[in-house]
Amino acid sequence: MKDSRLATIFVIVTFTAAFMLSGFNQLVPEYFPAPLADPLLAFYSNFTASGLYDGGEASLNAGQEIVSQIESLCIARGADKTAGDSIRSVAADLLNNRILNGHLRAYELYLYYGNRQNFVVILRGEFDRQRIASSIGSEKTIVDEKTVVARLNSPLNQQQNLYLHVTSDEIMICPENISGNVVTELAARHNVLGKEFEAFAKMVRVRPAMAAEVNLTALRGDLAGGIPEWLEPLGYARLIVSSRLTKLQLFVPDADQRAKMLRQIEGMVGSLREFAGNLVDFAATPDGNSIFIEAPAGEELERLLGCRSVSFFTHFFVRAQKNQLVVSARQDDVVTE
């Protein structure tokens, strides 16, 4: 994966909607998986907020929204516009026959990223280990009574393998060389996330549709120029999208750069409204060393962005050219019929 693609993912994560910590001070401590102590990016997505698993009309509406978004994303990333029907067919098959039937019934996604050698992706939900092992191939998997283990090519580092660890309620992917520690922490249910991400922990414990925290100052070196120029002054960002609160905090320490970025963001508010299905208006305001982008909270916005999250992470698995599902963003990695 090129630096520009990685940067695009981070920008999408940052600008999908908005953050602030207020309103989440009185929380009951609850475990969530966090096996890296000092990431530079922490991201959470609650797929159940989409309504996909609610059953009835809510599930049907969510499925239609997700399929439509997958089509748009695939075409935006280069798929032929005439392949729309094929994309929708493959996406619907993925939802109905791989996700809703319990094969890959993902409820939550956690992503922790330090650098290309130190990151973890975790899916929690209900998973059919035997079908997953069969899809990958018996020659590439180790299967026992409780787990499926496989080693895959890494799209971020050609010299390193990824370690895939599957149980009935969790899928974990990380670089092979850190897999021992990660598996140990997950098995012991140890949350080792450092104090710098205490705000992220508080957000996640209320299970919003989405939450994120990113240290762009530290992350910038790993992206090697992949961040858009107008975001260069941004040092830190926090995000939460829930039915109670929708805010994004952008920490820009330089006053002149902060004023310039505020003007640029104000010009993007219309695009944010369109991205959010024209459900709400967004407002950008400065406060101290930060810029806050805020929208009225509500269940409709939470549901829509839940659908957008499912669509974004699912579209990587859809290839309309052939009726196949791909277990990676790389065409030469594992393909399942």
Short mmCIF file of C-alpha atoms in Angstrom, two decimals:
data_model
loop_
_atom_site.label_atom_id
_atom_site.label_comp_id
_atom_site.label_asym_id
_atom_site.label_seq_id
_atom_site.Cartn_x
_atom_site.Cartn_y
_atom_site.Cartn_z
CA MET A 1 0.00 0.00 0.00
CA LYS A 2 1.41 3.37 -0.97
CA ASP A 3 1.92 6.15 1.55
CA SER A 4 -0.79 8.21 -0.14
CA ARG A 5 -3.33 5.42 0.33
CA LEU A 6 -2.41 5.06 3.99
CA ALA A 7 -2.70 8.81 4.44
CA THR A 8 -6.10 8.80 2.76
CA ILE A 9 -7.37 6.25 5.29
CA PHE A 10 -6.17 8.42 8.17
CA VAL A 11 -7.80 11.54 6.69
CA ILE A 12 -11.09 9.69 6.19
CA VAL A 13 -10.92 8.41 9.77
CA THR A 14 -10.26 11.95 11.02
CA PHE A 15 -12.92 13.76 8.99
CA THR A 16 -15.81 11.29 8.93
CA ALA A 17 -17.54 13.46 11.61
CA ALA A 18 -16.70 14.98 15.00
CA PHE A 19 -15.28 14.98 18.77
CA MET A 20 -15.00 16.24 22.31
CA LEU A 21 -14.77 14.53 25.68
CA SER A 22 -17.46 16.41 27.64
CA GLY A 23 -20.44 14.32 28.66
CA PHE A 24 -18.44 11.11 29.15
CA ASN A 25 -16.92 11.57 32.61
CA GLN A 26 -19.10 9.16 34.62
CA LEU A 27 -18.41 5.75 33.12
CA VAL A 28 -18.47 2.20 34.35
CA PRO A 29 -15.06 0.66 33.54
CA GLU A 30 -15.52 -2.01 30.89
CA TYR A 31 -12.94 -4.09 29.11
CA PHE A 32 -12.20 -3.45 25.48
CA PRO A 33 -9.22 -4.93 23.61
CA ALA A 34 -6.18 -2.66 23.51
CA PRO A 35 -2.99 -4.77 23.30
CA LEU A 36 -0.64 -1.91 22.25
CA ALA A 37 0.52 0.48 24.97
CA ASP A 38 1.66 3.46 22.88
CA PRO A 39 -0.04 3.70 19.48
CA LEU A 40 -0.09 6.91 17.46
CA LEU A 41 -3.55 6.17 16.09
CA ALA A 42 -6.47 4.52 17.87
CA PHE A 43 -9.72 3.95 16.00
CA TYR A 44 -13.01 2.30 16.95
CA SER A 45 -16.07 1.54 14.83
CA ASN A 46 -19.32 0.09 16.15
CA PHE A 47 -20.94 -1.72 13.22
CA THR A 48 -24.09 -2.47 15.24
CA ALA A 49 -24.92 1.25 15.19
CA SER A 50 -25.81 0.80 11.51
CA GLY A 51 -28.92 -1.21 12.36
CA LEU A 52 -27.69 -4.07 10.16
CA TYR A 53 -28.20 -6.64 12.92
CA ASP A 54 -31.47 -5.25 14.30
CA GLY A 55 -33.70 -7.39 12.09
CA GLY A 56 -36.82 -6.36 10.20
CA GLU A 57 -37.06 -3.07 8.35
CA ALA A 58 -34.05 -1.55 10.15
CA SER A 59 -31.80 -4.35 8.90
CA LEU A 60 -33.22 -4.12 5.38
CA ASN A 61 -32.70 -0.35 5.21
CA ALA A 62 -29.15 -0.66 6.54
CA GLY A 63 -28.33 -3.36 4.01
CA GLN A 64 -29.58 -1.23 1.12
CA GLU A 65 -27.59 1.78 2.32
CA ILE A 66 -24.43 -0.30 2.74
CA VAL A 67 -24.68 -1.93 -0.69
CA SER A 68 -25.24 1.46 -2.33
CA GLN A 69 -22.23 2.93 -0.55
CA ILE A 70 -20.00 -0.02 -1.47
CA GLU A 71 -20.88 0.56 -5.12
CA SER A 72 -19.99 4.25 -4.84
CA LEU A 73 -16.71 3.52 -3.06
CA CYS A 74 -15.62 0.87 -5.57
CA ILE A 75 -16.34 3.18 -8.51
CA ALA A 76 -14.56 6.07 -6.79
CA ARG A 77 -11.49 3.83 -6.42
CA GLY A 78 -11.38 2.96 -10.10
CA ALA A 79 -13.99 0.30 -10.84
CA ASP A 80 -15.77 0.65 -14.18
CA LYS A 81 -19.02 2.60 -13.82
CA THR A 82 -20.76 -0.01 -15.98
CA ALA A 83 -19.94 -2.64 -13.33
CA GLY A 84 -22.37 -1.15 -10.81
CA ASP A 85 -24.86 -4.02 -10.97
CA SER A 86 -22.08 -6.56 -10.53
CA ILE A 87 -20.64 -4.67 -7.57
CA ARG A 88 -24.05 -4.49 -5.90
CA SER A 89 -24.60 -8.21 -6.48
CA VAL A 90 -21.27 -9.17 -4.91
CA ALA A 91 -21.82 -6.72 -2.02
CA ALA A 92 -25.31 -8.09 -1.33
CA ASP A 93 -23.96 -11.64 -1.41
CA LEU A 94 -21.23 -10.64 1.05
CA LEU A 95 -23.79 -9.14 3.44
CA ASN A 96 -26.34 -11.95 3.20
CA ASN A 97 -24.16 -15.05 2.88
CA ARG A 98 -20.98 -14.08 4.72
CA ILE A 99 -21.98 -11.54 7.38
CA LEU A 100 -25.65 -11.89 8.35
CA ASN A 101 -25.54 -15.69 8.29
CA GLY A 102 -22.81 -15.79 10.95
CA HIS A 103 -19.76 -16.54 8.81
CA LEU A 104 -18.22 -13.11 9.50
CA ARG A 105 -20.69 -11.38 11.79
CA ALA A 106 -18.54 -8.44 12.89
CA TYR A 107 -19.92 -6.11 15.58
CA GLU A 108 -16.92 -3.93 16.43
CA LEU A 109 -13.59 -2.96 14.90
CA TYR A 110 -10.54 -1.70 16.78
CA LEU A 111 -7.41 -0.39 15.06
CA TYR A 112 -4.19 0.59 16.82
CA TYR A 113 -1.28 1.86 14.74
CA GLY A 114 2.21 2.81 15.89
CA ASN A 115 4.17 2.24 12.69
CA ARG A 116 4.35 -0.29 9.86
CA GLN A 117 5.90 -2.86 12.18
CA ASN A 118 3.63 -2.21 15.15
CA PHE A 119 -0.13 -2.26 14.60
CA VAL A 120 -3.16 -4.39 15.44
CA VAL A 121 -6.59 -4.76 13.84
CA ILE A 122 -9.26 -6.50 15.93
CA LEU A 123 -12.78 -7.51 14.96
CA ARG A 124 -15.21 -8.65 17.65
CA GLY A 125 -18.38 -10.52 16.84
CA GLU A 126 -19.43 -14.05 15.88
CA PHE A 127 -17.22 -15.98 13.47
CA ASP A 128 -17.37 -19.41 11.88
CA ARG A 129 -13.78 -20.57 12.34
CA GLN A 130 -14.11 -23.63 10.13
CA ARG A 131 -15.52 -21.68 7.19
CA ILE A 132 -12.86 -19.01 7.56
CA ALA A 133 -10.15 -21.69 7.58
CA SER A 134 -11.69 -23.31 4.53
CA SER A 135 -11.82 -19.98 2.70
CA ILE A 136 -8.14 -19.28 3.35
CA GLY A 137 -7.03 -22.82 2.53
CA SER A 138 -5.91 -25.76 4.65
CA GLU A 139 -2.31 -25.39 3.47
CA LYS A 140 -2.16 -21.84 4.90
CA THR A 141 -3.90 -22.38 8.24
CA ILE A 142 -3.33 -24.12 11.55
CA VAL A 143 -6.61 -25.19 13.14
CA ASP A 144 -7.22 -26.45 16.67
CA GLU A 145 -10.32 -26.71 18.89
CA LYS A 146 -10.50 -22.99 19.65
CA THR A 147 -8.41 -21.06 17.11
CA VAL A 148 -7.46 -20.70 13.49
CA VAL A 149 -4.02 -19.25 12.72
CA ALA A 150 -2.68 -18.14 9.34
CA ARG A 151 0.21 -16.09 7.96
CA LEU A 152 -0.57 -13.68 5.11
CA ASN A 153 1.38 -11.25 2.95
CA SER A 154 1.50 -7.72 4.36
CA PRO A 155 0.34 -4.88 2.07
CA LEU A 156 2.34 -2.41 4.20
CA ASN A 157 5.70 -4.19 4.25
CA GLN A 158 6.77 -6.68 1.58
CA GLN A 159 9.40 -8.12 3.94
CA GLN A 160 6.97 -8.99 6.72
CA ASN A 161 4.12 -11.44 7.18
CA LEU A 162 0.85 -10.71 8.90
CA TYR A 163 -0.39 -13.00 11.64
CA LEU A 164 -4.11 -13.85 11.56
CA HIS A 165 -5.65 -15.25 14.76
CA VAL A 166 -9.33 -16.28 14.72
CA THR A 167 -11.55 -17.46 17.58
CA SER A 168 -15.32 -17.80 17.67
CA ASP A 169 -15.72 -14.20 18.89
CA GLU A 170 -12.59 -12.36 17.76
CA ILE A 171 -10.38 -11.90 14.70
CA MET A 172 -6.96 -10.31 15.17
CA ILE A 173 -4.39 -9.28 12.54
CA CYS A 174 -0.94 -7.91 13.36
CA PRO A 175 2.67 -8.20 12.15
CA GLU A 176 3.98 -11.67 12.87
CA ASN A 177 6.92 -10.44 14.94
CA ILE A 178 4.66 -8.89 17.62
CA SER A 179 1.96 -11.57 17.52
CA GLY A 180 3.15 -13.42 20.63
CA ASN A 181 2.72 -10.42 22.93
CA VAL A 182 -0.55 -9.37 21.30
CA VAL A 183 -2.14 -12.82 21.61
CA THR A 184 -1.02 -13.04 25.25
CA GLU A 185 -2.55 -9.67 26.15
CA LEU A 186 -5.82 -10.49 24.40
CA ALA A 187 -6.08 -13.91 26.03
CA ALA A 188 -5.52 -12.34 29.47
CA ARG A 189 -7.97 -9.50 28.66
CA HIS A 190 -5.27 -6.96 29.50
CA ASN A 191 -5.95 -3.44 28.25
CA VAL A 192 -2.49 -1.84 28.10
CA LEU A 193 -3.42 1.43 26.36
CA GLY A 194 -1.33 4.29 27.78
CA LYS A 195 -2.59 7.42 29.55
CA GLU A 196 -2.12 9.54 26.41
CA PHE A 197 -5.17 7.74 25.02
CA GLU A 198 -7.29 8.02 28.17
CA ALA A 199 -9.82 10.16 26.27
CA PHE A 200 -10.16 7.46 23.60
CA ALA A 201 -10.76 4.84 26.30
CA LYS A 202 -13.56 6.93 27.83
CA MET A 203 -15.18 7.38 24.44
CA VAL A 204 -15.02 3.70 23.51
CA ARG A 205 -16.57 2.57 26.78
CA VAL A 206 -19.89 4.15 25.79
CA ARG A 207 -19.77 2.22 22.48
CA PRO A 208 -20.40 5.13 20.08
CA ALA A 209 -20.79 4.64 16.35
CA MET A 210 -17.20 5.80 15.92
CA ALA A 211 -14.28 7.14 17.95
CA ALA A 212 -10.73 8.03 17.02
CA GLU A 213 -7.63 9.67 18.41
CA VAL A 214 -4.49 10.37 16.38
CA ASN A 215 -1.13 11.98 17.17
CA LEU A 216 -0.34 13.44 13.76
CA THR A 217 2.83 15.16 14.97
CA ALA A 218 4.40 11.80 15.80
CA LEU A 219 2.74 9.92 12.94
CA ARG A 220 3.90 12.34 10.25
CA GLY A 221 7.38 10.79 10.02
CA ASP A 222 5.99 7.34 9.27
CA LEU A 223 3.73 8.69 6.53
CA ALA A 224 6.72 10.19 4.69
CA GLY A 225 4.94 13.18 3.18
CA GLY A 226 1.63 11.41 2.72
CA ILE A 227 -0.43 13.99 4.66
CA PRO A 228 -2.07 16.73 2.53
CA GLU A 229 -0.20 20.04 2.80
CA TRP A 230 -3.11 21.93 4.35
CA LEU A 231 -3.19 19.41 7.23
CA GLU A 232 0.51 19.83 8.04
CA PRO A 233 -0.13 22.28 10.95
CA LEU A 234 -2.46 19.77 12.63
CA GLY A 235 -0.84 18.20 15.67
CA TYR A 236 -3.59 16.09 17.23
CA ALA A 237 -7.17 15.07 16.53
CA ARG A 238 -9.96 13.43 18.50
CA LEU A 239 -13.28 12.23 17.17
CA ILE A 240 -16.54 10.86 18.49
CA VAL A 241 -19.81 10.12 16.70
CA SER A 242 -22.72 8.96 18.85
CA SER A 243 -26.40 9.62 19.43
CA ARG A 244 -25.37 11.82 22.37
CA LEU A 245 -22.43 13.74 20.96
CA THR A 246 -20.87 14.39 17.57
CA LYS A 247 -17.66 16.44 17.61
CA LEU A 248 -14.21 16.61 16.10
CA GLN A 249 -11.33 18.36 17.83
CA LEU A 250 -8.38 19.51 15.72
CA PHE A 251 -5.41 20.72 17.78
CA VAL A 252 -3.45 23.36 15.83
CA PRO A 253 -0.93 25.10 18.15
CA ASP A 254 0.15 27.88 15.74
CA ALA A 255 -2.37 30.76 15.80
CA ASP A 256 -1.84 31.88 12.19
CA GLN A 257 -2.04 28.33 10.86
CA ARG A 258 -5.12 27.71 13.01
CA ALA A 259 -6.90 30.73 11.50
CA LYS A 260 -5.95 29.59 8.00
CA MET A 261 -7.17 26.05 8.63
CA LEU A 262 -10.43 27.35 10.10
CA ARG A 263 -11.13 29.21 6.85
CA GLN A 264 -10.39 26.08 4.83
CA ILE A 265 -12.63 23.94 7.04
CA GLU A 266 -15.48 26.45 6.83
CA GLY A 267 -15.33 25.98 3.08
CA MET A 268 -15.72 22.21 3.54
CA VAL A 269 -18.78 22.30 5.80
CA GLY A 270 -21.14 21.85 2.86
CA SER A 271 -19.28 18.72 1.77
CA LEU A 272 -19.50 17.31 5.30
CA ARG A 273 -23.25 17.92 5.29
CA GLU A 274 -23.57 16.10 1.97
CA PHE A 275 -21.43 13.22 3.27
CA ALA A 276 -23.79 12.95 6.25
CA GLY A 277 -26.79 12.55 3.97
CA ASN A 278 -27.90 16.17 4.48
CA LEU A 279 -29.27 15.12 7.86
CA VAL A 280 -27.53 17.82 9.89
CA ASP A 281 -25.59 21.05 9.59
CA PHE A 282 -21.97 21.17 10.75
CA ALA A 283 -20.39 24.18 12.45
CA ALA A 284 -16.67 24.91 12.85
CA THR A 285 -15.57 27.09 15.78
CA PRO A 286 -12.17 27.92 17.34
CA ASP A 287 -11.59 27.39 21.05
CA GLY A 288 -8.15 27.84 22.58
CA ASN A 289 -5.56 26.04 20.46
CA SER A 290 -8.17 23.85 18.78
CA ILE A 291 -10.82 23.96 16.10
CA PHE A 292 -14.03 22.09 16.85
CA ILE A 293 -16.40 20.76 14.20
CA GLU A 294 -19.76 19.90 15.70
CA ALA A 295 -23.13 18.62 14.57
CA PRO A 296 -26.38 18.08 16.49
CA ALA A 297 -26.40 14.61 18.00
CA GLY A 298 -29.06 12.10 17.09
CA GLU A 299 -29.75 8.47 16.29
CA GLU A 300 -30.21 9.06 12.55
CA LEU A 301 -26.71 10.48 12.12
CA GLU A 302 -25.28 7.70 14.27
CA ARG A 303 -27.06 5.08 12.15
CA LEU A 304 -25.95 6.65 8.86
CA LEU A 305 -22.31 6.86 9.89
CA GLY A 306 -22.54 3.30 11.22
CA CYS A 307 -23.60 2.24 7.71
CA ARG A 308 -20.80 4.29 6.17
CA SER A 309 -18.28 2.52 8.43
CA VAL A 310 -19.54 -0.92 7.43
CA SER A 311 -19.43 0.12 3.77
CA PHE A 312 -15.90 1.51 3.96
CA PHE A 313 -14.33 -1.52 5.60
CA THR A 314 -16.39 -4.01 3.58
CA HIS A 315 -15.68 -2.56 0.15
CA PHE A 316 -12.07 -3.76 0.37
CA PHE A 317 -13.43 -7.31 0.15
CA VAL A 318 -15.47 -6.74 -2.99
CA ARG A 319 -14.11 -7.27 -6.48
CA ALA A 320 -16.70 -6.80 -9.18
CA GLN A 321 -14.53 -8.02 -12.06
CA LYS A 322 -14.90 -11.59 -10.80
CA ASN A 323 -17.49 -13.02 -8.44
CA GLN A 324 -14.91 -13.35 -5.67
CA LEU A 325 -14.16 -12.02 -2.23
CA VAL A 326 -10.65 -10.88 -1.40
CA VAL A 327 -9.08 -11.26 2.03
CA SER A 328 -6.89 -8.19 1.56
CA ALA A 329 -6.60 -5.06 -0.50
CA ARG A 330 -3.92 -6.70 -2.68
CA GLN A 331 -4.94 -8.64 -5.75
CA ASP A 332 -2.21 -11.27 -5.26
CA ASP A 333 -3.24 -12.18 -1.71
CA VAL A 334 -5.76 -14.75 -0.57
CA VAL A 335 -8.88 -14.99 -2.73
CA THR A 336 -11.94 -17.02 -1.75
CA GLU A 337 -14.52 -18.28 -4.19
#
